[in-house]
């Protein structure tokens, strides 16, 4: 991907995160970190948790992005080990 195409997909991921988590776009920019960008799929983390997946498609020169949240149980911290 070129620089512009990558930048649009990064913006689109963060916008989709804002909508999925019902947070502001500014908060999504702070909390989501895009790790890998590709034409059709990107990987990212929210708050340092496990990787999420974003799926991209284009139509009429516009990029559409859907994010897939990890399984709810995977977002929780592992239980503390007892001594």
CSV table of C-alpha atoms in Angstrom, one decimal:
chain,number,residue,atom,x,y,z
A,1,UNK,CA,0.0,0.0,0.0
A,2,UNK,CA,1.1,3.6,-0.5
A,3,UNK,CA,1.4,6.1,2.2
A,4,UNK,CA,-2.1,7.7,1.5
A,5,UNK,CA,-3.9,4.3,1.3
A,6,UNK,CA,-2.2,3.2,4.6
A,7,UNK,CA,-3.1,6.5,6.4
A,8,UNK,CA,-6.8,6.2,5.3
A,9,UNK,CA,-7.0,2.6,6.6
A,10,UNK,CA,-5.4,3.6,10.0
A,11,UNK,CA,-7.9,6.5,10.3
A,12,UNK,CA,-10.7,4.1,9.3
A,13,UNK,CA,-9.7,1.5,11.9
A,14,UNK,CA,-9.7,4.2,14.7
A,15,UNK,CA,-13.1,5.5,13.6
A,16,UNK,CA,-14.5,2.0,13.6
A,17,UNK,CA,-13.0,1.4,17.1
A,18,UNK,CA,-14.7,4.6,18.3
A,19,UNK,CA,-18.0,3.4,17.0
A,20,UNK,CA,-17.6,-0.2,18.3
A,21,UNK,CA,-16.7,0.9,21.8
A,22,UNK,CA,-18.9,4.0,21.9
A,23,UNK,CA,-16.0,6.3,22.7
A,24,UNK,CA,-14.9,9.6,21.1
A,25,UNK,CA,-12.7,9.5,18.1
A,26,UNK,CA,-10.0,11.3,20.1
A,27,UNK,CA,-10.1,8.6,22.7
A,28,UNK,CA,-9.9,5.9,20.0
A,29,UNK,CA,-6.8,7.7,18.6
A,30,UNK,CA,-5.2,7.5,22.1
A,31,UNK,CA,-6.3,3.9,23.0
A,32,UNK,CA,-5.9,2.0,19.6
A,33,UNK,CA,-2.5,1.2,18.1
A,34,UNK,CA,-2.4,-0.2,14.6
A,35,UNK,CA,0.3,-2.8,14.3
A,36,UNK,CA,-0.1,-3.9,10.6
A,37,UNK,CA,-1.9,-2.4,7.7
A,38,UNK,CA,-2.9,-4.2,4.5
A,39,UNK,CA,-5.3,-3.6,1.7
A,40,UNK,CA,-8.0,-6.0,3.1
A,41,UNK,CA,-7.0,-6.7,6.7
A,42,UNK,CA,-5.3,-4.8,9.5
A,43,UNK,CA,-4.2,-5.8,13.0
A,44,UNK,CA,-4.4,-3.5,16.0
A,45,UNK,CA,-4.5,-3.4,19.8
A,46,UNK,CA,-6.8,-1.5,22.1
A,47,UNK,CA,-5.4,-0.6,25.5
A,48,UNK,CA,-2.5,-3.1,25.0
A,49,UNK,CA,-4.8,-6.1,24.9
A,50,UNK,CA,-4.7,-9.0,22.4
A,51,UNK,CA,-4.8,-8.2,18.7
A,52,UNK,CA,-8.0,-7.2,17.1
A,53,UNK,CA,-8.7,-7.5,13.4
A,54,UNK,CA,-10.1,-4.9,11.0
A,55,UNK,CA,-11.4,-5.9,7.6
A,56,UNK,CA,-11.3,-3.3,4.8
A,57,UNK,CA,-13.2,-3.0,1.5
A,58,UNK,CA,-13.4,-0.3,-1.1
A,59,UNK,CA,-16.2,0.9,-3.3
A,60,UNK,CA,-16.3,4.0,-5.4
A,61,UNK,CA,-13.0,5.2,-4.1
A,62,UNK,CA,-14.2,5.0,-0.5
A,63,UNK,CA,-12.8,2.6,2.2
A,64,UNK,CA,-15.1,0.7,4.5
A,65,UNK,CA,-13.8,-0.9,7.7
A,66,UNK,CA,-15.3,-3.4,10.1
A,67,UNK,CA,-13.6,-4.3,13.3
A,68,UNK,CA,-13.9,-7.7,15.0
A,69,UNK,CA,-13.6,-7.6,18.8
A,70,UNK,CA,-11.8,-10.5,20.4
A,71,UNK,CA,-13.9,-13.0,22.5
A,72,UNK,CA,-15.1,-11.2,25.6
A,73,UNK,CA,-13.2,-13.5,28.0
A,74,UNK,CA,-9.9,-12.7,26.2
A,75,UNK,CA,-10.1,-9.1,27.2
A,76,UNK,CA,-9.9,-9.8,30.9
A,77,UNK,CA,-6.7,-10.0,32.7
A,78,UNK,CA,-5.6,-13.6,33.7
A,79,UNK,CA,-6.3,-14.6,37.3
A,80,UNK,CA,-3.5,-13.9,39.7
A,81,UNK,CA,-1.4,-16.9,40.7
A,82,UNK,CA,-1.6,-17.9,44.3
A,83,UNK,CA,1.7,-18.5,46.1
